[in-house]
Amino acid sequence: MMFAVAMTFIDQTIVSIAAPDIVSELGLSGSGMQWVVNAYLLSLAAFFALGGRLADLWGPRRIVVAGTLVFVVSSVLCGCVPRGDYALTWLIVFRATQGLGAALLFPAALAVVVAVFPVERRGRALALFFGLTGALTALGPLLGGWLTAWTWRAIFWVNVPVALVALVLTAIAHISDRRRAESLDVRGAVLIAAGMGASVLGFQQASAWGWDSVATWACILGGLAVLYVFCGYELRTRHPLVNLAVFRDRAFTVDALVLFFAMLAFVPLFFFASVYAQVSLSASPNQAALYLLYVFVGFAIASQWGGRILDKRGARPALKTGCAVGAVGFALWAGKLTDLSMHDQWPYAALAGAGIGFLLAPASTDAVNRAIDASYGEVTGITQTVRNYAACVGMAIYGTMLTHAMTDNVVDTLQQRGVPSGTAHSVARDVTEAVTGNADSRTPTGDGRVATALRDAMSAIRMDFAEANQRVFYGMAVALGVGFFCALRHPGGPAAAASAENPPVRD
């Protein structure tokens, strides 16, 4: 099962390294490229609850196989995107279907793992499972850098052999399918997908429409209103898509909140840090991947400590430590971005990764151990929905912050070089669209005043981008800081009571 879910977590971050090559070859905008990343995360968030419920109703083995097939077919189609006007639409559609496959696959795979381990061994098993999947999220950029050196399309095609091996292993494992004789809440699935899609669209488009736009707030508030309707409907229906009664457990609610604020930073980090490395540090894709390796090293080491803390003292100390360490790491890292030195930043990148490593597995494991009526697929659907919705919102909010800050910085840079205000604002918007998705290998051509000013300002624009990213990284530090105050509300102690009332399903 860990092998099966490997490709789904790698794909959350692997595209970030290949972003400049994709943008360059297909002629996409920076905001369009963010939607290619976001489409996968949004689909994950919208359909994870459905995937968890289907695993309960139809059996985890069937859903694992179905999710793997949907994922790998979508991966092949992403790699075959044609050049031209339909390239962006093609990529967004099949990245979204990739997310659907992952949303089916992951909760079903976790339900299998939970079912075969007794309570006293489940914590260690789930710590390994969540620790590995988190590590694979960090591994995505490393693999992406290596594959992009050949062709960026290989980042999608690499999923084919992985999926084939996963299907063979699933067949060999002889997984039993235990099903529930209940109906599927189709209306709830539609409501949660619509609510999440609309709210993230508003956050994402705020950079283009503006925060004072009626359309921006109509999407955000409309989406949140639909999610409110969804919650009310779920509380009234006999067989809900999401059993909201699990939130009566304060520890589960705190686990979900900490995961939300942690994922606001963790998944978006790989996109923004990789583009920063390629723009401000003039790094190649492989060098950018090595830059992100610092995060992975800190994460890998701390995840082992986090698992041990969970086993010995419960989730609360691990959550507090992780949020505190992560907040400090992101804040210190933000302060070093304008030094434009990759090697000087590694201690702070590792510290930020360590913060996430401390809390990811303990929060996820503690939440799953508090499942209601042994519906582990359903509870996993809830926690993963929270995680991936947070990643979507983080991508959208930080993307908007970066766009506004970068535009303001470039306007100041051009005006200092004699470019009129109106022209500076127009050119700055074009530069921002280009630089947020491209490395700086191409310079403006022509002998005009603006082109000459841009050529002379290239080094200053790299610094402008670094300064804009500082706001993003400070925002990530704030997210972890809020997570720390949430962690203080965790009641502590193991989830023994919940586990005893809801024993695992055995083969």
XYZ file of C-alpha atoms in Angstrom:
507
model
C 0.000 0.000 0.000
C 2.891 2.370 0.662
C 4.175 1.629 -2.820
C 0.729 2.295 -4.271
C 0.399 5.736 -2.691
C 4.006 6.720 -3.427
C 3.262 8.219 -6.823
C 0.302 10.249 -5.534
C 2.418 12.091 -2.953
C 5.378 12.575 -5.266
C 3.009 14.224 -7.746
C 1.999 16.875 -5.215
C 5.410 18.517 -5.592
C 7.227 17.045 -8.613
C 5.615 19.508 -11.030
C 7.116 22.489 -9.183
C 10.632 21.780 -10.459
C 9.477 21.294 -14.049
C 7.299 24.438 -13.992
C 9.744 26.721 -15.873
C 10.262 24.139 -18.644
C 6.515 23.516 -18.977
C 5.783 27.248 -19.126
C 8.521 27.844 -21.684
C 7.568 25.000 -24.046
C 3.788 25.392 -23.868
C 3.687 29.192 -23.571
C 1.730 29.254 -20.300
C 1.449 32.194 -17.923
C 2.693 32.096 -14.348
C -0.872 32.105 -12.984
C -1.814 29.372 -15.459
C 1.052 27.237 -14.186
C -0.145 27.716 -10.627
C -3.493 26.316 -11.727
C -1.754 23.242 -13.162
C -0.337 22.654 -9.671
C -3.535 23.663 -7.915
C -5.866 21.521 -10.057
C -4.307 18.365 -8.607
C -4.499 19.616 -5.029
C -8.035 20.923 -5.431
C -9.264 17.635 -6.873
C -7.605 15.787 -3.995
C -9.353 18.026 -1.480
C -12.732 17.823 -3.221
C -12.849 14.039 -3.634
C -10.909 12.597 -0.681
C -14.060 12.317 1.418
C -15.735 10.503 -1.476
C -12.751 8.149 -1.807
C -12.850 7.281 1.882
C -16.579 6.608 1.763
C -16.314 4.449 -1.369
C -13.602 2.373 0.337
C -16.056 1.675 3.159
C -18.994 0.881 0.864
C -17.380 -1.042 -1.992
C -14.281 -2.470 -0.330
C -10.744 -1.032 -0.184
C -9.180 -3.415 -2.725
C -11.534 -2.401 -5.514
C -11.013 1.287 -4.807
C -7.213 0.913 -4.644
C -7.229 -0.698 -8.086
C -9.696 1.834 -9.530
C -7.756 4.786 -8.124
C -4.463 3.461 -9.474
C -5.900 3.027 -12.976
C -7.475 6.497 -13.034
C -4.229 8.004 -11.783
C -1.894 6.320 -14.242
C -4.091 6.926 -17.314
C -4.327 10.611 -16.356
C -0.545 10.737 -15.892
C 0.044 9.422 -19.402
C -2.351 12.010 -20.839
C -0.653 14.823 -18.897
C 2.658 13.788 -20.440
C 1.093 13.808 -23.927
C -0.233 17.392 -23.738
C -0.088 19.015 -27.201
C 1.359 22.455 -27.863
C -1.103 25.184 -28.776
C -4.134 27.015 -27.469
C -5.566 24.003 -25.637
C -2.402 23.096 -23.729
C -3.401 24.799 -20.466
C -6.940 23.388 -20.502
C -5.604 19.905 -21.301
C -3.128 19.977 -18.431
C -5.597 21.344 -15.891
C -8.277 18.761 -16.795
C -6.003 15.747 -16.577
C -4.178 17.028 -13.506
C -7.633 17.199 -11.911
C -8.416 13.598 -12.913
C -5.015 12.628 -11.508
C -6.145 14.149 -8.230
C -9.390 12.165 -8.421
C -7.401 8.927 -8.799
C -5.220 9.823 -5.832
C -8.287 10.732 -3.766
C -9.727 7.279 -4.407
C -6.451 5.466 -3.817
C -5.050 6.921 -0.609
C -7.919 6.477 1.904
C -8.545 2.954 0.604
C -4.858 2.075 1.001
C -4.794 3.451 4.537
C -7.948 1.514 5.427
C -6.113 -1.676 4.436
C -3.120 -0.811 6.628
C -5.305 0.010 9.629
C -7.337 -3.183 9.249
C -4.369 -5.549 9.499
C -2.669 -4.024 12.562
C -3.992 -4.396 16.120
C -4.349 -1.292 18.267
C -1.072 -1.784 20.147
C 0.929 -1.905 16.886
C -1.127 0.503 14.826
C 0.550 3.683 16.046
C 3.992 2.529 14.911
C 2.642 1.278 11.581
C 0.765 4.491 10.830
C 3.726 6.624 11.897
C 5.796 4.771 9.304
C 3.034 5.123 6.705
C 2.487 8.865 7.210
C 6.191 9.526 7.675
C 6.997 7.845 4.374
C 4.253 9.630 2.474
C 5.402 12.962 3.862
C 8.976 12.152 2.880
C 7.806 11.277 -0.632
C 6.198 14.715 -0.876
C 9.652 16.159 -0.255
C 11.251 13.675 -2.671
C 9.131 14.928 -5.581
C 11.363 17.902 -6.454
C 14.498 15.734 -6.360
C 13.041 13.239 -8.793
C 11.612 16.085 -10.863
C 15.005 17.723 -11.278
C 16.558 14.511 -12.557
C 13.728 13.697 -14.965
C 13.411 17.255 -16.265
C 17.009 17.073 -17.478
C 15.686 14.536 -20.018
C 12.199 15.940 -20.651
C 9.598 17.475 -18.374
C 7.034 15.022 -19.767
C 8.887 12.217 -17.968
C 7.643 13.511 -14.597
C 4.234 12.147 -15.604
C 5.339 9.050 -17.502
C 7.398 7.766 -14.562
C 4.111 6.863 -12.871
C 3.443 4.082 -15.385
C 6.006 1.510 -14.102
C 5.211 2.471 -10.501
C 1.501 1.859 -11.071
C 2.121 -1.503 -12.745
C 4.213 -2.707 -9.800
C 1.578 -1.403 -7.364
C -1.167 -3.356 -9.140
C 0.916 -6.549 -9.091
C 1.662 -6.154 -5.366
C -2.014 -5.477 -4.643
C -2.952 -8.719 -6.393
C -0.280 -10.700 -4.524
C -1.387 -9.292 -1.137
C -4.840 -10.972 -1.405
C -6.561 -8.036 0.277
C -10.028 -8.873 1.550
C -12.904 -6.545 0.695
C -15.245 -5.824 3.587
C -18.163 -3.701 2.448
C -20.942 -1.757 4.139
C -24.548 -2.141 2.992
C -25.246 1.594 2.938
C -26.069 4.133 0.244
C -23.634 6.658 -1.228
C -24.277 10.297 -0.387
C -24.049 11.714 -3.918
C -25.574 15.070 -2.977
C -22.982 15.543 -0.246
C -20.168 14.739 -2.686
C -21.452 17.380 -5.110
C -21.805 19.994 -2.363
C -18.301 19.556 -0.947
C -16.695 19.583 -4.401
C -18.607 22.732 -5.408
C -17.871 24.539 -2.158
C -14.163 23.837 -2.218
C -13.839 24.593 -5.914
C -15.576 27.970 -5.663
C -13.692 29.155 -2.572
C -10.270 28.205 -3.935
C -11.135 29.849 -7.279
C -11.771 33.100 -5.427
C -8.466 32.939 -3.553
C -6.562 31.970 -6.698
C -8.034 34.695 -8.914
C -7.690 37.465 -6.341
C -4.335 38.394 -7.898
C -6.013 38.943 -11.287
C -9.446 40.204 -10.230
C -8.267 42.158 -7.175
C -9.339 41.868 -3.546
C -11.879 44.640 -4.095
C -13.598 42.677 -6.881
C -17.164 41.457 -6.408
C -16.275 38.269 -8.302
C -13.440 37.451 -5.863
C -15.618 37.680 -2.780
C -18.608 36.081 -4.494
C -16.504 32.973 -5.122
C -14.900 32.886 -1.660
C -18.033 33.597 0.350
C -20.241 31.572 -1.999
C -17.939 28.571 -1.677
C -17.844 28.842 2.104
C -21.642 29.144 2.155
C -21.945 25.940 0.127
C -19.604 24.191 2.585
C -21.824 25.421 5.435
C -24.857 23.973 3.651
C -22.890 20.749 3.186
C -22.246 20.485 6.935
C -25.909 21.050 7.733
C -26.979 18.457 5.192
C -24.483 15.882 6.484
C -25.821 16.249 10.019
C -29.352 15.450 8.806
C -28.757 12.618 6.341
C -28.910 8.992 7.445
C -25.728 7.821 5.688
C -23.542 10.943 5.356
C -20.481 11.236 3.160
C -18.636 12.655 6.184
C -19.561 11.689 9.740
C -19.167 15.094 11.373
C -19.755 13.570 14.807
C -16.033 12.774 14.905
C -15.381 16.492 15.519
C -17.007 16.128 18.936
C -13.662 14.671 19.982
C -11.594 17.747 20.836
C -8.334 15.956 20.120
C -9.499 15.049 16.605
C -10.541 18.646 15.958
C -7.154 19.944 17.133
C -5.344 17.352 15.004
C -7.308 18.529 11.963
C -6.598 22.212 12.692
C -2.870 21.612 13.139
C -2.775 19.650 9.876
C -4.619 22.502 8.149
C -2.169 25.205 9.220
C 0.860 22.978 8.635
C -0.265 22.145 5.094
C -0.841 25.835 4.380
C 2.955 25.978 4.365
C 4.301 22.514 3.537
C 2.975 21.712 0.042
C 3.086 25.296 -1.349
C 6.659 25.568 -0.047
C 7.998 23.287 -2.773
C 6.468 25.329 -5.590
C 7.557 28.742 -4.310
C 11.001 27.654 -3.126
C 11.817 25.883 -6.399
C 10.784 28.865 -8.539
C 12.694 31.200 -6.196
C 15.805 29.068 -6.626
C 15.528 29.122 -10.419
C 14.725 32.853 -10.672
C 16.567 34.607 -7.848
C 19.448 32.142 -7.471
C 19.710 31.352 -11.227
C 19.696 27.651 -10.361
C 19.108 24.819 -12.821
C 16.271 22.345 -12.114
C 18.779 19.891 -10.638
C 20.316 22.576 -8.448
C 16.862 23.677 -7.316
C 16.108 20.070 -6.373
C 19.266 19.923 -4.259
C 18.230 23.208 -2.638
C 14.992 21.554 -1.528
C 16.913 18.516 -0.295
C 17.714 20.523 2.847
C 13.996 20.537 3.696
C 13.768 16.794 3.120
C 16.755 16.045 5.396
C 15.249 18.019 8.262
C 11.873 16.389 7.705
C 13.270 12.836 7.605
C 15.226 13.201 10.841
C 12.453 14.910 12.800
C 9.739 12.486 11.635
C 11.530 9.683 13.511
C 11.559 11.731 16.708
C 7.934 12.700 16.218
C 6.891 9.052 15.999
C 8.740 8.200 19.206
C 7.187 11.157 21.030
C 3.742 9.976 19.916
C 4.329 6.448 21.232
C 5.696 7.590 24.593
C 3.836 10.802 25.406
C 0.937 11.158 22.955
C 0.356 13.623 20.144
C 0.288 16.928 22.069
C 4.068 17.345 22.685
C 4.859 16.425 19.086
C 2.341 18.924 17.705
C 3.606 21.744 19.923
C 7.250 21.023 19.101
C 6.616 20.740 15.384
C 4.648 23.974 15.093
C 7.158 25.936 17.181
C 10.214 24.611 15.333
C 8.528 25.102 11.955
C 7.472 28.687 12.699
C 11.006 29.620 13.772
C 12.539 27.827 10.781
C 10.330 29.552 8.195
C 10.846 32.962 9.793
C 14.644 32.614 9.833
C 14.630 31.228 6.298
C 12.581 34.199 5.086
C 15.180 36.558 6.493
C 17.969 34.879 4.494
C 16.213 34.830 1.091
C 17.615 38.208 0.045
C 21.194 37.046 0.633
C 20.866 35.177 -2.687
C 23.113 32.399 -1.396
C 21.837 28.846 -1.603
C 24.367 27.386 0.820
C 23.783 29.972 3.559
C 20.124 29.005 3.753
C 20.415 25.284 4.460
C 20.163 25.381 8.305
C 16.895 27.310 8.145
C 15.436 25.172 5.350
C 16.266 22.059 7.369
C 14.710 23.604 10.490
C 11.488 24.386 8.596
C 11.357 20.814 7.274
C 12.011 19.451 10.762
C 9.004 21.316 12.122
C 6.690 19.593 9.643
C 8.400 16.266 10.303
C 7.719 16.484 14.032
C 3.968 16.951 13.639
C 2.785 15.327 10.383
C 2.744 11.658 11.371
C 1.606 12.209 15.011
C -1.310 14.462 14.014
C -2.432 12.137 11.210
C -2.055 8.973 13.299
C -3.808 10.401 16.358
C -6.710 11.547 14.165
C -7.131 8.135 12.517
C -7.000 6.355 15.880
C -10.072 8.331 16.925
C -12.227 6.919 14.116
C -15.926 6.348 14.709
C -17.475 2.902 14.123
C -14.207 1.575 12.658
C -14.755 3.775 9.552
C -11.079 4.392 8.962
C -11.553 5.108 5.278
C -14.084 7.805 6.124
C -11.937 9.432 8.827
C -8.912 9.375 6.549
C -11.069 11.082 3.951
C -11.751 13.884 6.438
C -8.129 14.454 7.460
C -6.816 14.284 3.909
C -9.554 16.645 2.730
C -8.409 19.113 5.368
C -4.761 18.694 4.359
C -5.297 19.155 0.657
C -7.811 21.968 0.952
C -5.229 23.782 3.072
C -2.592 23.192 0.397
C -4.938 24.672 -2.237
C -5.739 27.703 -0.125
C -2.041 28.168 0.654
C -1.080 28.037 -3.022
C -3.787 30.569 -3.846
C -3.121 33.027 -1.005
C 0.672 32.921 -1.254
C 0.448 33.187 -5.051
C -1.628 36.345 -4.682
C 0.805 37.757 -2.113
C 3.758 37.014 -4.381
C 2.112 38.571 -7.438
C 1.211 41.832 -5.689
C 4.568 42.184 -3.931
C 6.539 41.361 -7.076
C 4.543 43.831 -9.188
C 5.078 46.651 -6.679
C 8.793 45.895 -6.455
C 9.306 45.863 -10.237
C 7.353 49.127 -10.633
C 9.748 50.792 -8.158
C 12.774 49.298 -9.938
C 11.670 50.532 -13.372
C 10.694 53.989 -12.151
C 14.140 54.393 -10.607
C 15.514 53.793 -14.134
C 13.385 56.488 -15.690
C 10.431 54.466 -16.985
C 7.150 56.474 -16.749
C 4.673 55.348 -14.088
C 1.945 54.085 -16.457
C 4.400 52.137 -18.578
C 6.152 50.781 -15.475
C 2.901 49.350 -14.109
C 2.031 47.704 -17.436
C 5.490 46.206 -17.894
C 5.673 45.141 -14.238
C 2.516 43.049 -14.603
C 3.985 41.326 -17.669
C 7.290 40.693 -15.894
C 5.511 39.283 -12.852
C 3.449 36.894 -14.998
C 6.619 35.679 -16.714
C 9.008 35.472 -13.783
C 6.692 33.525 -11.457
C 6.777 30.609 -13.863
C 10.138 30.960 -15.633
C 13.826 30.947 -14.902
C 15.753 34.046 -15.977
C 17.524 32.571 -18.987
C 15.722 34.859 -21.457
C 16.415 38.611 -21.518
C 14.394 41.344 -23.267
C 15.409 42.190 -26.828
C 15.185 45.501 -28.730
C 16.673 48.968 -28.437
C 13.692 50.752 -26.909
C 13.811 52.542 -23.603
C 11.777 49.922 -21.746
C 13.724 46.967 -23.166
C 17.020 48.632 -22.281
C 15.791 49.401 -18.768
C 14.666 45.805 -18.295
C 18.020 44.421 -19.433
C 19.822 46.748 -17.047
C 17.445 45.793 -14.223
C 17.650 41.994 -14.460
C 19.800 41.607 -11.349
C 17.549 44.014 -9.473
C 14.463 42.065 -10.604
C 15.980 38.876 -9.198
C 16.275 40.697 -5.861
C 12.716 41.998 -6.255
C 11.535 38.406 -6.571
C 13.503 37.367 -3.488
C 11.946 40.205 -1.480
C 8.468 39.221 -2.686
C 9.101 35.650 -1.590
C 10.054 36.883 1.861
C 6.413 37.828 2.428
C 5.345 34.327 1.376
C 7.777 32.620 3.752
C 6.854 34.914 6.636
C 3.249 33.977 5.887
C 4.182 30.312 6.220
C 5.803 31.066 9.586
C 2.594 32.750 10.720
C 0.574 29.681 9.666
C 2.755 27.424 11.837
C 2.466 29.932 14.677
C -1.332 29.705 14.554
C -0.968 25.915 14.480
C 1.045 26.112 17.722
C -1.781 27.894 19.545
C -4.176 25.241 18.239
C -1.855 22.501 19.530
C -2.068 23.982 23.025
C -5.754 22.996 23.039
C -5.015 19.298 22.498
C -6.119 17.337 25.578
C -3.091 15.032 25.345
C -2.900 11.341 26.073
C -3.334 8.407 23.678
C -6.484 7.642 21.708
C -6.966 4.463 23.708
C -10.608 5.064 24.487
C -11.544 5.642 20.886
C -9.564 2.616 19.796
C -11.120 0.355 22.408
C -14.640 1.376 21.414
C -13.871 0.892 17.733
C -11.645 -2.161 17.305
C -9.883 -2.639 13.978
C -11.401 -4.742 11.243
C -9.354 -7.916 10.779
C -9.031 -10.112 7.712
